[in-house]
PDB file of C-alpha atoms and ligand atoms in Angstrom:
ATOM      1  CA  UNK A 195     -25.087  60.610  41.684  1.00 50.00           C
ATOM      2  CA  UNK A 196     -22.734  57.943  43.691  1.00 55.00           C
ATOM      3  CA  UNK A 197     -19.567  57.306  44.096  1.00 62.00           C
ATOM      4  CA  UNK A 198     -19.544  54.829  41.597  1.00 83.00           C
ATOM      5  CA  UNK A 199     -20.716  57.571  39.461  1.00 94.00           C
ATOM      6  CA  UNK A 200     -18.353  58.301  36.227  1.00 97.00           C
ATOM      7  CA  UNK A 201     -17.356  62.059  36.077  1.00 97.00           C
ATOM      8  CA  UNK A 202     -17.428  61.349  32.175  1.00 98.00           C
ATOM      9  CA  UNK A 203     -18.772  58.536  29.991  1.00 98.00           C
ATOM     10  CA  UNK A 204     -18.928  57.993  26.351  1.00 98.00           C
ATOM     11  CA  UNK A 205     -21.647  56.073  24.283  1.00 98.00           C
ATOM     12  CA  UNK A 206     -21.296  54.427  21.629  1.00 98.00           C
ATOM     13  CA  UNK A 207     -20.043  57.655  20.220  1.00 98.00           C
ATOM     14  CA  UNK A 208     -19.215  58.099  16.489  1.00 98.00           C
ATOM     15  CA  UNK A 209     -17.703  60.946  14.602  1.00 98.00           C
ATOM     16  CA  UNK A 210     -17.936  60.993  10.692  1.00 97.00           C
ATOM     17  CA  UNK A 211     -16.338  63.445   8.227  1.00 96.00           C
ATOM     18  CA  UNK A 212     -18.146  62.182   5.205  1.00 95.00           C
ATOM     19  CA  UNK A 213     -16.828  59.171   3.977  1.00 94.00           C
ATOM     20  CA  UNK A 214     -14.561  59.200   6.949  1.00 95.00           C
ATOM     21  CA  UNK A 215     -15.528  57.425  10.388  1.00 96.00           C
ATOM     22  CA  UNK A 216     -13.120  59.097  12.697  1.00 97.00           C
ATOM     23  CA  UNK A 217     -14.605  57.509  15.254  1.00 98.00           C
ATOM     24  CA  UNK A 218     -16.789  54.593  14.902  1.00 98.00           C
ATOM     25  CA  UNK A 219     -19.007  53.741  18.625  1.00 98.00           C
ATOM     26  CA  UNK A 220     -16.695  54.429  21.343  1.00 98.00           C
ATOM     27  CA  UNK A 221     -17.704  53.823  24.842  1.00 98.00           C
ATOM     28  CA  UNK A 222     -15.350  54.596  27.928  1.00 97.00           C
ATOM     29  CA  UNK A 223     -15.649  56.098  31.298  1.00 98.00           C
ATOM     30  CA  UNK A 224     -13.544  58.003  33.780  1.00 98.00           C
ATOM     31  CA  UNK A 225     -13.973  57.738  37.675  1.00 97.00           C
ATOM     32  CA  UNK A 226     -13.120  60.919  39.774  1.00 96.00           C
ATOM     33  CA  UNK A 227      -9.572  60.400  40.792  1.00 96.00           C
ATOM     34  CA  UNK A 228      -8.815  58.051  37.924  1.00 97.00           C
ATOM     35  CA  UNK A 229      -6.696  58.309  34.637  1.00 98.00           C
ATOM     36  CA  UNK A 230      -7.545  56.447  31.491  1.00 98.00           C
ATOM     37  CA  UNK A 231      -4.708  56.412  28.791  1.00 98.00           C
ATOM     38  CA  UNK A 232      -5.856  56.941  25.264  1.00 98.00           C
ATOM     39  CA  UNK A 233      -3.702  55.669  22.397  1.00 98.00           C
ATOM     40  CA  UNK A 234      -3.705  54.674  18.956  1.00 97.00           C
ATOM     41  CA  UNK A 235      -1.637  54.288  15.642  1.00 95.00           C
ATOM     42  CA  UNK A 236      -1.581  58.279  13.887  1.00 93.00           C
ATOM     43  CA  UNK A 237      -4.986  58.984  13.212  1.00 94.00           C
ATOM     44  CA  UNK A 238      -6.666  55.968  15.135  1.00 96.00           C
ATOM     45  CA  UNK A 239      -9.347  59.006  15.854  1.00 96.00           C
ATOM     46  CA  UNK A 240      -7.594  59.847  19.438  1.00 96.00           C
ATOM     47  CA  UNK A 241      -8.018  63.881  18.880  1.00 93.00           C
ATOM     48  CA  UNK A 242     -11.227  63.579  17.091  1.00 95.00           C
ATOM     49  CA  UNK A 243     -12.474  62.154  20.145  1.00 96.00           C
ATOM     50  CA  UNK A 244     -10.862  64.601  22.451  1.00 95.00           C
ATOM     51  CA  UNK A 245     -12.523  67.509  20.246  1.00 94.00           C
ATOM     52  CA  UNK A 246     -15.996  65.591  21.095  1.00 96.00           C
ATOM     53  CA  UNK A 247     -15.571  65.772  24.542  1.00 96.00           C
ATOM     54  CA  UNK A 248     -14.073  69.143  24.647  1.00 93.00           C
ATOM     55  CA  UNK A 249     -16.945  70.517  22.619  1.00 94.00           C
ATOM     56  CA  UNK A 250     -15.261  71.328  19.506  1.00 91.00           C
ATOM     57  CA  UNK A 251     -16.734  68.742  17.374  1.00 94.00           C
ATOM     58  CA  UNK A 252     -20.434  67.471  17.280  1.00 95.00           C
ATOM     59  CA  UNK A 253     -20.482  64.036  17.392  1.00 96.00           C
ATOM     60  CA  UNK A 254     -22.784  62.592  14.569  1.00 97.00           C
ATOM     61  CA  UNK A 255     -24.133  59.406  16.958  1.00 98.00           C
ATOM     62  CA  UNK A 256     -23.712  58.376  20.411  1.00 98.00           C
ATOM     63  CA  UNK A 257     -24.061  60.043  23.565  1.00 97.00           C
ATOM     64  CA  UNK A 258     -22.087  61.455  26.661  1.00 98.00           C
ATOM     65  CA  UNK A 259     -23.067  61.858  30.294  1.00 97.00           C
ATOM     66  CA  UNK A 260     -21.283  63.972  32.843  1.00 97.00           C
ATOM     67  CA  UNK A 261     -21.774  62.804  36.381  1.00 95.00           C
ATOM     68  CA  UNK A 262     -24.552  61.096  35.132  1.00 95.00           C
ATOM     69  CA  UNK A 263     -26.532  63.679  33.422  1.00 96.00           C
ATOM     70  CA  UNK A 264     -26.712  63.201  29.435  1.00 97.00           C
ATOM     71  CA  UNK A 265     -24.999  66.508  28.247  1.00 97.00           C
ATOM     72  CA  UNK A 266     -24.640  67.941  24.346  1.00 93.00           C
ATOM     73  CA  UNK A 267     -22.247  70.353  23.446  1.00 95.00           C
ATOM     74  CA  UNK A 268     -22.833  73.022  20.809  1.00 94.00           C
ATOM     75  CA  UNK A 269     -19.088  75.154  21.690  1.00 92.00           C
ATOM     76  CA  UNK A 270     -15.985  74.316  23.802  1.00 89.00           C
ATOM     77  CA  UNK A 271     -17.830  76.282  26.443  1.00 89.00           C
ATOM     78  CA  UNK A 272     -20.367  74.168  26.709  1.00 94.00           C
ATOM     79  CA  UNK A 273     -17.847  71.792  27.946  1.00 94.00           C
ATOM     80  CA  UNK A 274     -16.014  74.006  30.048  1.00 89.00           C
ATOM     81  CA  UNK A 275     -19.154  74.998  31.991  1.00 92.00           C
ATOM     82  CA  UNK A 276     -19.763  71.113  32.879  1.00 94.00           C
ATOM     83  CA  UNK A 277     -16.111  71.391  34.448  1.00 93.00           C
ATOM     84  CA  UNK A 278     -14.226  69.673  31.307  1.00 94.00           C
ATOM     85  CA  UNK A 279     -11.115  71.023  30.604  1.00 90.00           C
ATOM     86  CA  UNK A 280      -8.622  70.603  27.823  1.00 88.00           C
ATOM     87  CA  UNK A 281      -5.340  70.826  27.138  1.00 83.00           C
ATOM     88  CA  UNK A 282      -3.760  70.843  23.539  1.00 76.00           C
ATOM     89  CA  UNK A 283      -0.045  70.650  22.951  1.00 61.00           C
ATOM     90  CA  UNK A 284      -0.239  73.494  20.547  1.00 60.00           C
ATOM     91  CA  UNK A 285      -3.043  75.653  21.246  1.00 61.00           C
ATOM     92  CA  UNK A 286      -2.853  75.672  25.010  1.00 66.00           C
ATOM     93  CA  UNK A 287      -2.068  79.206  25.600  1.00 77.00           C
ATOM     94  CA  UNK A 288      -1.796  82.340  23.360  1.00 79.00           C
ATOM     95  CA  UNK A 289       1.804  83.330  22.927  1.00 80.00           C
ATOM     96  CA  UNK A 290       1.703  86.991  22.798  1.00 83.00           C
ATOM     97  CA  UNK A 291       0.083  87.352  26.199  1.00 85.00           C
ATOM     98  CA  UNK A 292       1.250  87.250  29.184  1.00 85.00           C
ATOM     99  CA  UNK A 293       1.417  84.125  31.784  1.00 86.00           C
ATOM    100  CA  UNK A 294      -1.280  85.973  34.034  1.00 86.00           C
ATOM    101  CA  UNK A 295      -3.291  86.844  31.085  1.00 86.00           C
ATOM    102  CA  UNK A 296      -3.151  83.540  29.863  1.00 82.00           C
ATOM    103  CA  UNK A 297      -4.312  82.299  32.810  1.00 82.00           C
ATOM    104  CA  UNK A 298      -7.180  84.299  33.118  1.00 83.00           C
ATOM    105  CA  UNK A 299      -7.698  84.017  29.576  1.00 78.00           C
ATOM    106  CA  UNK A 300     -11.893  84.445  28.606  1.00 74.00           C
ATOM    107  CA  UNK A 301     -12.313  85.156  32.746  1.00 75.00           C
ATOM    108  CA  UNK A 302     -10.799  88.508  32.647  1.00 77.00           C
ATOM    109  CA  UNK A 303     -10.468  90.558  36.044  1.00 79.00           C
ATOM    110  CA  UNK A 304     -12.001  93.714  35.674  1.00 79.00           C
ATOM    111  CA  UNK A 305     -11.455  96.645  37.837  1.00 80.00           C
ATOM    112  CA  UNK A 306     -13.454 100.489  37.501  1.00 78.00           C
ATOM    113  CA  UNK A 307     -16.694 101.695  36.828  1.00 75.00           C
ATOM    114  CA  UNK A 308     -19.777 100.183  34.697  1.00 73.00           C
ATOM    115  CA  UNK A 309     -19.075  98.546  31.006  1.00 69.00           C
ATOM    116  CA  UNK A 310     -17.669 101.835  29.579  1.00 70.00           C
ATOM    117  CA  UNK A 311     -14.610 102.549  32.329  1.00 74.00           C
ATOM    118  CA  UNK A 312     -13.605  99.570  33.169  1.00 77.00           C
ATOM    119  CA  UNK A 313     -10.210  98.295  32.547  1.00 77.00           C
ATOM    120  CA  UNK A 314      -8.279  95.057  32.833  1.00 79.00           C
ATOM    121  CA  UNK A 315      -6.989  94.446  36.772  1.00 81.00           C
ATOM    122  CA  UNK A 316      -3.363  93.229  36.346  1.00 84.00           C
ATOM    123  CA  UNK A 317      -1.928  93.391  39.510  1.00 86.00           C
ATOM    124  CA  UNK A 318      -4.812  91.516  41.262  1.00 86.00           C
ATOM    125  CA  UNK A 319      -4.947  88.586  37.671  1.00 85.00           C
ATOM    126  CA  UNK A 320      -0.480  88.733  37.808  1.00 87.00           C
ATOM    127  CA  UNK A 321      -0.600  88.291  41.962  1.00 87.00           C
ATOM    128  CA  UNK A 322      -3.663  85.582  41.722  1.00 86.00           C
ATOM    129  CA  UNK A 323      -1.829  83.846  38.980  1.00 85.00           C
ATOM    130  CA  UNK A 324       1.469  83.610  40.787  1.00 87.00           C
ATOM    131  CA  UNK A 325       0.103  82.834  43.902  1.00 85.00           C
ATOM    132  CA  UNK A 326      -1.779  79.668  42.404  1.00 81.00           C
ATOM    133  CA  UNK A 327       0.981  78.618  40.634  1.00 82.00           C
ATOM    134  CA  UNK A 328       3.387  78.582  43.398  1.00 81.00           C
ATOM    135  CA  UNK A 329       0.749  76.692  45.387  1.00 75.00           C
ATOM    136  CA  UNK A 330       0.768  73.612  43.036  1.00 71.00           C
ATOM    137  CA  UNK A 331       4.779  73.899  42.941  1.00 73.00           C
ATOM    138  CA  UNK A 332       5.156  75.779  39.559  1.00 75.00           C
ATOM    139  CA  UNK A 333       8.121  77.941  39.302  1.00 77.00           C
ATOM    140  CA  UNK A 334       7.762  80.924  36.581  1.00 80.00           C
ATOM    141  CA  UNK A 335      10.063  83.454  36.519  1.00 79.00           C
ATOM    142  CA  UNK A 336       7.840  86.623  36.239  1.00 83.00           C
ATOM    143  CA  UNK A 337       3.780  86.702  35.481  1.00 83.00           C
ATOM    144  CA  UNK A 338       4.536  89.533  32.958  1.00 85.00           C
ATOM    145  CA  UNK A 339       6.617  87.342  30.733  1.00 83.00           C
ATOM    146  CA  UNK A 340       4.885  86.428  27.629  1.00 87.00           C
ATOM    147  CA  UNK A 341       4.430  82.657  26.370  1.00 83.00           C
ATOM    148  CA  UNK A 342       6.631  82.937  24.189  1.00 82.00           C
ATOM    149  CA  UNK A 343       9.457  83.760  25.885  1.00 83.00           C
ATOM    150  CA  UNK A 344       8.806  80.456  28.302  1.00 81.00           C
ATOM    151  CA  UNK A 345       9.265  76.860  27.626  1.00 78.00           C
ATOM    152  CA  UNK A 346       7.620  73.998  26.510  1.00 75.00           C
ATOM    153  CA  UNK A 347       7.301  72.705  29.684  1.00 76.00           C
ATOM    154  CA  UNK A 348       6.561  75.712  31.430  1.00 80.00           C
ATOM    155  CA  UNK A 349       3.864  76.369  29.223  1.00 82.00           C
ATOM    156  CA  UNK A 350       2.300  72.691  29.442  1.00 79.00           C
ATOM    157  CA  UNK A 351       2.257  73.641  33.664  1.00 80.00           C
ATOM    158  CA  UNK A 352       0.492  76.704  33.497  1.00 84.00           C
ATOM    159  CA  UNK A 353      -2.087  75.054  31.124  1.00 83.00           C
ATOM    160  CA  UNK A 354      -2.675  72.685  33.453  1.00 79.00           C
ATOM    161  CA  UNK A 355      -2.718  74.769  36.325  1.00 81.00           C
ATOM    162  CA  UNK A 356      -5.147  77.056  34.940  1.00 82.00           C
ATOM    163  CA  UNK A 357      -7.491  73.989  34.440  1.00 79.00           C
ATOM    164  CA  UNK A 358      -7.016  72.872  38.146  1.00 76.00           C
ATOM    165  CA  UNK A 359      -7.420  76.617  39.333  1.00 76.00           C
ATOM    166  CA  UNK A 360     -10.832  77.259  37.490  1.00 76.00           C
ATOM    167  CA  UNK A 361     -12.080  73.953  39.374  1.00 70.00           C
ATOM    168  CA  UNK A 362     -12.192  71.006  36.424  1.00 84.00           C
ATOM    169  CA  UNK A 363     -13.532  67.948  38.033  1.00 92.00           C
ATOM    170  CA  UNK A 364     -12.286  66.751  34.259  1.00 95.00           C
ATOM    171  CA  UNK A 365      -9.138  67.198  32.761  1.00 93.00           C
ATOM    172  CA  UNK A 366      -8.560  65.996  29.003  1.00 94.00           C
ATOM    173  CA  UNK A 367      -4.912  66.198  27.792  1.00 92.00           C
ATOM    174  CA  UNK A 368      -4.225  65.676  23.941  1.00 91.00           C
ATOM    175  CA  UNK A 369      -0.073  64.724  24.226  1.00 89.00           C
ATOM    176  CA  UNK A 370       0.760  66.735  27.370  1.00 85.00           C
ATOM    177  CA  UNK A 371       4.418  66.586  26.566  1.00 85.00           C
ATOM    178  CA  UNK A 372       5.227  65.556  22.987  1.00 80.00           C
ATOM    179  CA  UNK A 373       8.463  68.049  22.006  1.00 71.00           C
ATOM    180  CA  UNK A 374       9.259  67.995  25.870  1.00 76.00           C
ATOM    181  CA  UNK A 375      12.718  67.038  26.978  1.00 79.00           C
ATOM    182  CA  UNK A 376      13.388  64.017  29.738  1.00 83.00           C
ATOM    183  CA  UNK A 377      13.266  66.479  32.614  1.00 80.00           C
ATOM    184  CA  UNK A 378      10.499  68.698  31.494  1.00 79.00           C
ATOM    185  CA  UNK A 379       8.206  65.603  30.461  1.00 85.00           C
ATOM    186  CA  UNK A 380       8.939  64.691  34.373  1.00 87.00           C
ATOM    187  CA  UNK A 381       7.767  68.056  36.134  1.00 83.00           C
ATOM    188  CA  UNK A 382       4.322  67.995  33.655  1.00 84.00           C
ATOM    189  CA  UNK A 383       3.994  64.221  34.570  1.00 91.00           C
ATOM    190  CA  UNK A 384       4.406  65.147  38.336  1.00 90.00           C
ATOM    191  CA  UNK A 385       2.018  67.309  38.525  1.00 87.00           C
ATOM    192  CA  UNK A 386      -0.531  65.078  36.517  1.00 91.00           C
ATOM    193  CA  UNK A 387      -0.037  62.810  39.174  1.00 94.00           C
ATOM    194  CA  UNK A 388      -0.650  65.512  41.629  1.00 89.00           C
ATOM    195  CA  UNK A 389      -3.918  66.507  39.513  1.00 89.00           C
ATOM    196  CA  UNK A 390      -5.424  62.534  39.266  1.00 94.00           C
ATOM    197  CA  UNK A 391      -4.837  61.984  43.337  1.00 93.00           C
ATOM    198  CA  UNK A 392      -6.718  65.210  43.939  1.00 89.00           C
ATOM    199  CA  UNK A 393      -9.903  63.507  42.609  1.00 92.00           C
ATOM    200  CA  UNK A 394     -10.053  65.055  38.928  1.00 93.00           C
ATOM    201  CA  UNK A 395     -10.881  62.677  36.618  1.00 96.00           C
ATOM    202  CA  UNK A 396      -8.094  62.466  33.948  1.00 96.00           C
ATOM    203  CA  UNK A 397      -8.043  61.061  30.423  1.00 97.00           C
ATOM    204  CA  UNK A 398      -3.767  61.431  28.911  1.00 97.00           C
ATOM    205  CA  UNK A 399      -3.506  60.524  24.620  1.00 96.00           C
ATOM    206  CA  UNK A 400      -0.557  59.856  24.161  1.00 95.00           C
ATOM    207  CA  UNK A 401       2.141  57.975  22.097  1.00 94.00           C
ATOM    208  CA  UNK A 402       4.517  57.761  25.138  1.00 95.00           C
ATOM    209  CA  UNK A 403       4.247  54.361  26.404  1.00 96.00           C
ATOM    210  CA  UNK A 404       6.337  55.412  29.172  1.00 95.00           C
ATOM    211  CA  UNK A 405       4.034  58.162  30.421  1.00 96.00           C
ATOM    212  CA  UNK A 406       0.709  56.271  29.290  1.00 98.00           C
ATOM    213  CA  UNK A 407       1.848  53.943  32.075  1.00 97.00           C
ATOM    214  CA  UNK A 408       2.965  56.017  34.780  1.00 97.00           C
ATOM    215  CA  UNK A 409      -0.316  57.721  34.809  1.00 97.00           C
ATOM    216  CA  UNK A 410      -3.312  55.513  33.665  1.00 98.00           C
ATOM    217  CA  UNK A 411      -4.585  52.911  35.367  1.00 98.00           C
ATOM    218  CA  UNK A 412      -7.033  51.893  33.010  1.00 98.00           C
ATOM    219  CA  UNK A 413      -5.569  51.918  28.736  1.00 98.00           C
ATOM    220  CA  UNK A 414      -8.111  52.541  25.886  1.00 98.00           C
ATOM    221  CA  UNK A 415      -6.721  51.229  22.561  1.00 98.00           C
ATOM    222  CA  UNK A 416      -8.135  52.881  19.531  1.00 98.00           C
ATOM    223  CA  UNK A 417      -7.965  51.392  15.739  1.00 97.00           C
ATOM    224  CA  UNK A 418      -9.538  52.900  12.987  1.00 96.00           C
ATOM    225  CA  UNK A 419     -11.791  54.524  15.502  1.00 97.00           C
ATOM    226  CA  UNK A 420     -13.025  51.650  17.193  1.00 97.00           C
ATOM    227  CA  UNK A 421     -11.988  50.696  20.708  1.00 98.00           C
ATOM    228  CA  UNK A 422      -9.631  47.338  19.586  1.00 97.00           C
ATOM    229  CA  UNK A 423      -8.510  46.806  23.388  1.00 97.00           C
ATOM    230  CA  UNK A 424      -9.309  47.591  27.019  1.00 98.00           C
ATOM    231  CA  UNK A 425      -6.075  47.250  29.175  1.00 98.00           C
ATOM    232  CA  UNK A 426      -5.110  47.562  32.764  1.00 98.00           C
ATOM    233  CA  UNK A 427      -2.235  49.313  33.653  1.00 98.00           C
ATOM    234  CA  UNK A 428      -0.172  47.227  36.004  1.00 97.00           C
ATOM    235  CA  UNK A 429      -1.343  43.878  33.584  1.00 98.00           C
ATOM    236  CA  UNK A 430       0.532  44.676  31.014  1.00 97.00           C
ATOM    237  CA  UNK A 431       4.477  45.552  29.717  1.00 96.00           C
ATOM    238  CA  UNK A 432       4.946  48.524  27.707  1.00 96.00           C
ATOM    239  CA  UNK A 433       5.500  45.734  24.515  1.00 95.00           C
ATOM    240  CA  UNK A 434       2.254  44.575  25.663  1.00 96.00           C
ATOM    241  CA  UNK A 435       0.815  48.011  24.611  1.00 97.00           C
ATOM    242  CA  UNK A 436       2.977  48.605  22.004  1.00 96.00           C
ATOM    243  CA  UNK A 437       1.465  45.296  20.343  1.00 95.00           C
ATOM    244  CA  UNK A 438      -2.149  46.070  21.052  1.00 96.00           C
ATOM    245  CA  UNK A 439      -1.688  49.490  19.170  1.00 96.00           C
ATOM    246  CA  UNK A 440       0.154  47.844  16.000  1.00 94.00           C
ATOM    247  CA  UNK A 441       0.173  44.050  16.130  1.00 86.00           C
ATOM    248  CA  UNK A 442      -2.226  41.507  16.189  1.00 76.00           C
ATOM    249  CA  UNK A 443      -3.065  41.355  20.391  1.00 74.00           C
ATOM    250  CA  UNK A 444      -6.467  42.003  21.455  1.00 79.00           C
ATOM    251  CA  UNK A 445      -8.475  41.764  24.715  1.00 76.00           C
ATOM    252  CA  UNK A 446     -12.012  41.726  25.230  1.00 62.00           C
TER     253      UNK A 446
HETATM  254  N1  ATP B1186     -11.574  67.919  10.420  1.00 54.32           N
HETATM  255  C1  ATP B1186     -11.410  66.764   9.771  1.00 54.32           C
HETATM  256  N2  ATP B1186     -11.924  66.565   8.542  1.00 54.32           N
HETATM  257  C2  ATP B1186     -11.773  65.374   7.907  1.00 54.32           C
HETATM  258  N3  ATP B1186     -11.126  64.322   8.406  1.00 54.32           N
HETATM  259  C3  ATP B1186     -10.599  64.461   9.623  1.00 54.32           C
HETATM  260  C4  ATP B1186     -10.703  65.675  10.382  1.00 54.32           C
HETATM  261  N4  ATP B1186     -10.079  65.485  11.572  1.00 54.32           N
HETATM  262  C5  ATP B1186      -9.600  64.221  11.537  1.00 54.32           C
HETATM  263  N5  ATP B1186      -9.920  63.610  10.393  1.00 54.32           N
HETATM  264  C6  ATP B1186      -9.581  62.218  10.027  1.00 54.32           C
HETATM  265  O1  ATP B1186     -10.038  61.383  11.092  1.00 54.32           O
HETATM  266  C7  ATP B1186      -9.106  60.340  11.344  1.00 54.32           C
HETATM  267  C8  ATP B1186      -8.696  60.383  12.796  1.00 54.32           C
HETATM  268  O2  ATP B1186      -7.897  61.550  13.016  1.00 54.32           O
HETATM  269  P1  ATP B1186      -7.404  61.991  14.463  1.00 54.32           P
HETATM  270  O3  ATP B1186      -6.788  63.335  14.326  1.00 54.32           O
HETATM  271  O4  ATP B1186      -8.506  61.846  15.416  1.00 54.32           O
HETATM  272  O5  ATP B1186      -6.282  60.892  14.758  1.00 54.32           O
HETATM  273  P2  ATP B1186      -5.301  60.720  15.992  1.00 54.32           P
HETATM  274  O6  ATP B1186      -5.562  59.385  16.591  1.00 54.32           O
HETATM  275  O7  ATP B1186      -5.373  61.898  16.877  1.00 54.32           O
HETATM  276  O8  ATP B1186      -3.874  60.649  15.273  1.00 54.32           O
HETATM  277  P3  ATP B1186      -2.430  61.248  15.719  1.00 54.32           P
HETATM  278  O9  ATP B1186      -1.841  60.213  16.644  1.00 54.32           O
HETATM  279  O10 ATP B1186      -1.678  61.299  14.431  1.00 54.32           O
HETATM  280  O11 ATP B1186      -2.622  62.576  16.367  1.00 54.32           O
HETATM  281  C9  ATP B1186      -7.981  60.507  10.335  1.00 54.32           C
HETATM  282  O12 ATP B1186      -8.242  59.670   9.249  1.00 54.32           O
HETATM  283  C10 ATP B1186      -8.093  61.962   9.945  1.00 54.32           C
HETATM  284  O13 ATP B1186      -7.611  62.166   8.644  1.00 54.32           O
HETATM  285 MG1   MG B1187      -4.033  63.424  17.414  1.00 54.32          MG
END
């Protein structure tokens, strides 16, 4: 491994369901400390591919490499072990639990004797989870609220803080704030910023042009599952984009 070594790269990777080519040969890569913006018309095959990386889908050709080691990935935890993690918009966290349950969520704290009398450690998972998310700036009101008594955006932070606090080297986010208001959509785009200039390796879909461009440095346009245009960031306008996802524009 090098420096110049992606944390992530995709291989001519295809995804077919049946008739269907989701996606059809994409190839991208993601440097450490780098954010590649993902978009696409609806159903251009931008979550198809973020269910590939993230484990949840097999892909039926292609192949990925993580720091260049060729990896397959028979469950999301497959993915998760190699330091991916993902984000949804909708099935981030589990509402009826609590914020420091969620964020220990499958990596329980455990405190008693043997397999039989042990029992869930709350104060040590509700004082670890507010300590981390103070630490990255994250302001919840109490660790025993549940999820669904917090906000969209408050939700989309501790989702994201739980990835940074369990050590991803690569973060996938599958419309981070879509149904976020101006100022919420701000705080999560903060600390995505905070996340990329850490040295985690980022990849944002999105349909917010505005966001795409605050973040990414390098754009990925998707058609029909096919890459149609490789971008960089501070080349192009936001109509620039806008016409590579529906008009006729295309670069090599
Ligand atoms: N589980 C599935 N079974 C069959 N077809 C699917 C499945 N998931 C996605 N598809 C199809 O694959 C294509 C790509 O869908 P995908 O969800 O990846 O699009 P998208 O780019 O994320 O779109 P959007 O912007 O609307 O979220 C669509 O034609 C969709 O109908
Ligand atoms: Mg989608």
């Amino acid at each position: 491994m090098t420096a110049t070594t992606p944390v992530l790269e995709l291989v001519e990777v295809t995804k077919h369901f049946g008739a269907i080519k989701a996606v059809d040969g994409v190839s991208f890569a993601v440097m450490p400390g780098e954010c590649v913006g993902l978009v696409g018309d609806n159903g251009a095959g931008k979550s198809t591919l973020v269910k590939i990386i993230s484990g949840y889908h097999p892909q039926t050709s292609g192949s990925m490499q993580i720091q260049g080691q060729r990896v397959s990935f028979a469950s999301p935890s497959d993915s998760r072990q190699h330091k991916i993690e993902t984000v949804y918009q909708d099935l981030a966290l589990v509402e009826q639990l609590d914020v420091a349950a969620n964020f220990f969520l499958g990596r329980e704290k455990y405190t008693g004797w043997g397999r039989l009398l042990r029992y869930l450690d709350r104060k040590v998972m509700r004082s670890q989870a507010r300590e981390e998310l103070q630490r990255i700036g994250i302001s919840i009101p109490r660790m025993s609220a549940t999820v669904s008594e917090l906000s969209g955006g408050q939700r989309q932070s501790i989702a994201i803080a739980r990835s940074i606090f369990w050590g991803s080297e690569c973060l996938i986010l599958d419309e981070p704030t879509a149904a976020l208001g101006v100022k919420e959509t701000n705080a999560v785009a903060e600390l995505i910023e905070r996340v990329i200039a850490s040295g985690v390796a980022v990849v944002v879909v999105a349909h917010d042009i505005d966001l795409i461009t605050k973040l990414s440095s390098r754009i990925v346009v998707l058609r029909q599952g096919r890459v149609w245009s490789r971008l960089k960031t501070d080349e192009v306008s936001a109509a620039d984009i806008v016409h590579h996802i529906t008009g006729m524009a295309r670069a090599a």
